[in-house]
mmCIF file of C-alpha atoms in Angstrom:
data_model
loop_
_atom_site.group_PDB
_atom_site.id
_atom_site.type_symbol
_atom_site.label_atom_id
_atom_site.label_comp_id
_atom_site.label_asym_id
_atom_site.label_seq_id
_atom_site.Cartn_x
_atom_site.Cartn_y
_atom_site.Cartn_z
ATOM 1 C CA ASN A 721 96.369 81.527 106.110
ATOM 2 C CA PHE A 722 97.999 79.532 103.053
ATOM 3 C CA PHE A 723 101.004 81.447 103.149
ATOM 4 C CA LEU A 724 101.914 80.488 106.817
ATOM 5 C CA SER A 725 100.935 76.895 106.056
ATOM 6 C CA ASP A 726 103.330 76.568 103.179
ATOM 7 C CA PRO A 727 105.622 79.474 102.577
ATOM 8 C CA LYS A 728 107.735 77.535 99.943
ATOM 9 C CA ARG A 729 104.727 76.814 97.646
ATOM 10 C CA SER A 730 103.319 80.285 98.465
ATOM 11 C CA TRP A 731 106.649 81.906 96.990
ATOM 12 C CA GLU A 732 106.945 79.683 94.121
ATOM 13 C CA GLU A 733 103.240 80.697 93.048
ATOM 14 C CA MET A 734 103.951 84.443 93.836
ATOM 15 C CA LYS A 735 107.240 84.316 91.738
ATOM 16 C CA LYS A 736 105.167 83.217 88.700
ATOM 17 C CA ILE A 737 102.074 85.444 89.039
ATOM 18 C CA PHE A 738 103.471 88.532 90.637
ATOM 19 C CA PHE A 739 107.282 89.133 90.477
ATOM 20 C CA THR A 740 107.733 88.313 86.815
ATOM 21 C CA ALA A 741 104.793 90.470 85.651
ATOM 22 C CA MET A 742 105.793 93.283 88.013
ATOM 23 C CA ASP A 743 109.270 93.474 86.776
ATOM 24 C CA GLN A 744 107.886 94.550 83.316
ATOM 25 C CA ALA A 745 104.990 96.803 84.417
ATOM 26 C CA GLN A 746 105.613 100.580 83.934
ATOM 27 C CA PRO A 747 103.415 103.484 85.030
ATOM 28 C CA ASN A 748 100.682 104.546 82.603
ATOM 29 C CA ALA A 749 99.049 107.748 81.613
ATOM 30 C CA ALA A 750 96.778 107.505 84.501
ATOM 31 C CA HIS A 751 99.375 107.111 87.030
ATOM 32 C CA GLN A 752 101.223 109.957 85.395
ATOM 33 C CA VAL A 753 98.600 112.398 85.347
ATOM 34 C CA LEU A 754 97.508 111.629 88.892
ATOM 35 C CA ALA A 755 101.102 112.486 89.942
ATOM 36 C CA LYS A 756 100.964 115.710 87.849
ATOM 37 C CA LEU A 757 97.604 116.776 89.632
ATOM 38 C CA GLU A 758 99.101 116.059 92.944
ATOM 39 C CA ASN A 759 102.396 117.977 92.285
ATOM 40 C CA LYS A 760 100.254 120.945 91.388
ATOM 41 C CA GLY A 761 98.338 120.753 94.396
ATOM 42 C CA LEU A 762 95.062 119.749 92.763
ATOM 43 C CA LEU A 763 95.048 116.175 94.305
ATOM 44 C CA GLU A 764 95.517 115.486 97.989
ATOM 45 C CA GLY A 765 96.438 111.778 97.737
ATOM 46 C CA VAL A 766 95.869 108.467 95.989
ATOM 47 C CA ILE A 767 94.155 105.595 97.710
ATOM 48 C CA THR A 768 95.059 102.266 95.827
ATOM 49 C CA GLN A 769 94.235 98.792 95.924
ATOM 50 C CA ASN A 770 97.020 97.882 93.681
ATOM 51 C CA ILE A 771 100.265 96.441 95.403
ATOM 52 C CA ASP A 772 102.636 97.190 92.403
ATOM 53 C CA GLY A 773 104.240 100.705 93.419
ATOM 54 C CA LEU A 774 103.493 102.341 89.956
ATOM 55 C CA HIS A 775 101.864 105.385 91.490
ATOM 56 C CA GLN A 776 105.085 106.123 93.345
ATOM 57 C CA ARG A 777 107.120 105.362 90.196
ATOM 58 C CA ALA A 778 105.045 107.825 88.416
ATOM 59 C CA GLY A 779 105.782 110.487 90.908
ATOM 60 C CA SER A 780 102.779 110.436 93.500
ATOM 61 C CA LYS A 781 103.993 111.268 96.774
ATOM 62 C CA ASN A 782 101.132 110.731 99.082
ATOM 63 C CA VAL A 783 100.013 107.188 98.318
ATOM 64 C CA GLN A 784 97.960 105.047 100.623
ATOM 65 C CA GLU A 785 98.397 101.407 99.599
ATOM 66 C CA PHE A 786 95.041 100.049 100.985
ATOM 67 C CA HIS A 787 96.146 96.360 100.428
ATOM 68 C CA GLY A 788 99.926 96.804 101.106
ATOM 69 C CA THR A 789 102.933 96.613 98.770
ATOM 70 C CA ILE A 790 104.971 94.101 96.876
ATOM 71 C CA GLN A 791 107.903 96.558 97.151
ATOM 72 C CA THR A 792 108.718 95.471 100.718
ATOM 73 C CA LEU A 793 108.900 92.215 102.762
ATOM 74 C CA SER A 794 108.879 91.671 106.357
ATOM 75 C CA CYS A 795 110.503 88.803 108.301
ATOM 76 C CA LEU A 796 107.889 86.566 110.047
ATOM 77 C CA HIS A 797 110.347 85.932 113.078
ATOM 78 C CA CYS A 798 111.805 89.359 113.863
ATOM 79 C CA ASP A 799 109.713 91.879 111.870
ATOM 80 C CA ARG A 800 112.853 93.182 110.108
ATOM 81 C CA LYS A 801 111.870 94.945 106.836
ATOM 82 C CA TYR A 802 113.417 94.527 103.340
ATOM 83 C CA ARG A 803 113.048 96.233 100.224
ATOM 84 C CA LEU A 804 112.235 94.083 97.263
ATOM 85 C CA GLU A 805 115.448 94.820 95.287
ATOM 86 C CA ASP A 806 117.628 93.659 98.366
ATOM 87 C CA VAL A 807 116.316 90.303 98.522
ATOM 88 C CA ASP A 808 117.569 87.160 96.597
ATOM 89 C CA LEU A 809 114.394 85.631 95.120
ATOM 90 C CA THR A 810 116.205 82.800 93.759
ATOM 91 C CA GLN A 811 116.064 81.076 97.162
ATOM 92 C CA VAL A 812 112.410 80.101 97.855
ATOM 93 C CA PRO A 813 111.308 81.008 100.282
ATOM 94 C CA PRO A 814 113.638 84.085 100.785
ATOM 95 C CA THR A 815 114.820 84.291 104.424
ATOM 96 C CA CYS A 816 115.875 87.075 106.812
ATOM 97 C CA LEU A 817 119.430 87.170 108.394
ATOM 98 C CA CYS A 818 117.700 85.702 111.610
ATOM 99 C CA GLY A 819 116.585 82.657 109.438
ATOM 100 C CA GLY A 820 112.922 83.715 109.564
ATOM 101 C CA VAL A 821 110.889 83.495 106.295
ATOM 102 C CA LEU A 822 109.994 86.625 104.510
ATOM 103 C CA LYS A 823 106.529 87.718 103.377
ATOM 104 C CA PRO A 824 105.563 90.277 100.933
ATOM 105 C CA ASP A 825 104.034 93.216 102.532
ATOM 106 C CA PHE A 826 100.745 92.851 100.840
ATOM 107 C CA VAL A 827 97.564 91.600 102.345
ATOM 108 C CA PHE A 828 96.644 87.849 101.727
ATOM 109 C CA TYR A 829 93.139 86.561 101.662
ATOM 110 C CA GLY A 830 91.973 86.474 105.249
ATOM 111 C CA GLU A 831 94.298 89.069 106.496
ATOM 112 C CA GLY A 832 93.511 92.620 107.781
ATOM 113 C CA ILE A 833 94.165 95.828 106.021
ATOM 114 C CA PRO A 834 97.361 97.480 107.324
ATOM 115 C CA PRO A 835 96.213 99.719 110.129
ATOM 116 C CA ARG A 836 97.992 102.832 108.831
ATOM 117 C CA ALA A 837 96.762 102.512 105.268
ATOM 118 C CA TYR A 838 93.066 102.158 106.530
ATOM 119 C CA GLU A 839 93.346 105.016 108.955
ATOM 120 C CA ASN A 840 95.067 107.309 106.382
ATOM 121 C CA SER A 841 92.810 106.212 103.641
ATOM 122 C CA THR A 842 89.558 106.639 105.557
ATOM 123 C CA GLN A 843 90.753 110.235 106.762
ATOM 124 C CA LEU A 844 91.516 111.155 103.042
ATOM 125 C CA ALA A 845 88.071 110.063 101.996
ATOM 126 C CA LEU A 846 86.191 111.721 104.855
ATOM 127 C CA GLN A 847 88.179 115.099 104.251
ATOM 128 C CA ALA A 848 87.450 115.019 100.347
ATOM 129 C CA ASP A 849 85.473 117.572 98.692
ATOM 130 C CA VAL A 850 85.826 115.524 95.293
ATOM 131 C CA MET A 851 86.780 111.879 94.835
ATOM 132 C CA LEU A 852 87.945 110.280 91.640
ATOM 133 C CA VAL A 853 86.909 106.483 91.814
ATOM 134 C CA VAL A 854 88.948 104.968 88.980
ATOM 135 C CA GLY A 855 88.519 101.407 87.742
ATOM 136 C CA THR A 856 87.029 99.596 90.468
ATOM 137 C CA ALA A 857 83.853 97.461 90.604
ATOM 138 C CA GLY A 858 83.305 98.498 94.188
ATOM 139 C CA GLN A 859 82.906 95.085 95.583
ATOM 140 C CA VAL A 860 85.802 94.446 98.007
ATOM 141 C CA MET A 861 85.463 95.168 101.492
ATOM 142 C CA PRO A 862 86.366 97.387 103.200
ATOM 143 C CA ALA A 863 87.882 99.304 100.351
ATOM 144 C CA CYS A 864 84.597 99.746 98.669
ATOM 145 C CA SER A 865 83.142 101.602 101.787
ATOM 146 C CA LEU A 866 85.590 104.677 101.195
ATOM 147 C CA PRO A 867 83.641 106.324 98.497
ATOM 148 C CA LEU A 868 80.352 105.623 100.506
ATOM 149 C CA ALA A 869 81.778 107.315 103.568
ATOM 150 C CA ALA A 870 83.026 110.219 101.492
ATOM 151 C CA HIS A 871 79.762 110.639 99.832
ATOM 152 C CA GLU A 872 77.917 110.587 103.326
ATOM 153 C CA HIS A 873 80.274 113.355 104.312
ATOM 154 C CA GLY A 874 79.051 115.496 101.208
ATOM 155 C CA CYS A 875 81.908 114.677 98.821
ATOM 156 C CA LYS A 876 81.122 114.581 94.984
ATOM 157 C CA ILE A 877 81.830 111.130 93.449
ATOM 158 C CA ILE A 878 83.630 111.298 89.967
ATOM 159 C CA GLU A 879 83.780 107.718 88.459
ATOM 160 C CA VAL A 880 85.988 106.530 85.685
ATOM 161 C CA ASN A 881 85.299 102.934 84.642
ATOM 162 C CA PRO A 882 84.770 101.227 81.475
ATOM 163 C CA ARG A 883 81.575 99.564 82.886
ATOM 164 C CA PRO A 884 79.127 100.605 85.483
ATOM 165 C CA SER A 885 80.084 99.767 89.107
ATOM 166 C CA SER A 886 78.309 99.342 92.340
ATOM 167 C CA TYR A 887 78.658 103.090 92.647
ATOM 168 C CA THR A 888 77.347 104.192 89.222
ATOM 169 C CA GLY A 889 73.734 105.363 89.524
ATOM 170 C CA GLN A 890 74.028 105.090 93.397
ATOM 171 C CA ILE A 891 76.554 107.680 94.558
ATOM 172 C CA THR A 892 78.343 108.763 91.563
ATOM 173 C CA ASP A 893 77.741 112.316 90.627
ATOM 174 C CA LEU A 894 79.480 112.290 87.306
ATOM 175 C CA TYR A 895 80.522 109.050 85.142
ATOM 176 C CA PHE A 896 82.945 108.702 82.664
ATOM 177 C CA PRO A 897 82.440 105.317 80.725
ATOM 178 C CA GLN A 898 86.175 104.914 79.718
ATOM 179 C CA LYS A 899 89.350 103.213 80.526
ATOM 180 C CA ALA A 900 91.540 105.241 82.880
ATOM 181 C CA THR A 901 94.349 105.977 80.468
ATOM 182 C CA GLU A 902 91.840 107.348 77.958
ATOM 183 C CA PHE A 903 90.273 109.553 80.591
ATOM 184 C CA PHE A 904 93.433 110.798 82.098
ATOM 185 C CA THR A 905 95.151 111.509 78.706
ATOM 186 C CA GLN A 906 92.168 113.698 77.640
ATOM 187 C CA LEU A 907 92.162 115.399 81.220
ATOM 188 C CA ASP A 908 96.037 115.930 80.656
ATOM 189 C CA LYS A 909 95.426 117.724 77.293
ATOM 190 C CA ILE A 910 92.402 119.722 78.774
ATOM 191 C CA MET A 911 94.054 121.057 81.757
ATOM 192 C CA GLU A 912 97.427 121.300 79.799
ATOM 193 C CA LEU A 913 99.183 119.822 82.742
#
């Protein structure tokens, strides 16, 4: 694991890549309409591979962050958790009160999926009557297995993707070749959410 071998360099790179961009990111129409659907009881939950917390900021409650989140950090020594906004990121790497290095609670290459996220996501997929598959190529394991498992249990798959994915023509029942924001803006108008 690169993070464990060089936490300082890892944090320097993460600050450039993630934290600057994440500070400016805002929920878009797709995030907002998914939250509206959930709030009206039309959507059971969201399974996301994104780590940005935008679904929650848009108002979604049942969000399974399959690859973890950038919104919290954990101490590698004592496991204490911190909210991102409570951590001084000017010190690299940031440290816990115990002196241990803090690591963001998202999955790094070679790490396993958080067990609770995996279990909850699998349960949502297997209980779904309809699954919206939005903006994924369907290539990253084990996340790409969730729509397949849902389909095997009789779930209808609606795919929203500008380009065909590994699901299109295989398990997709209804395909919308659109960007997520375009599709959900139209859905919002049609359903008068």
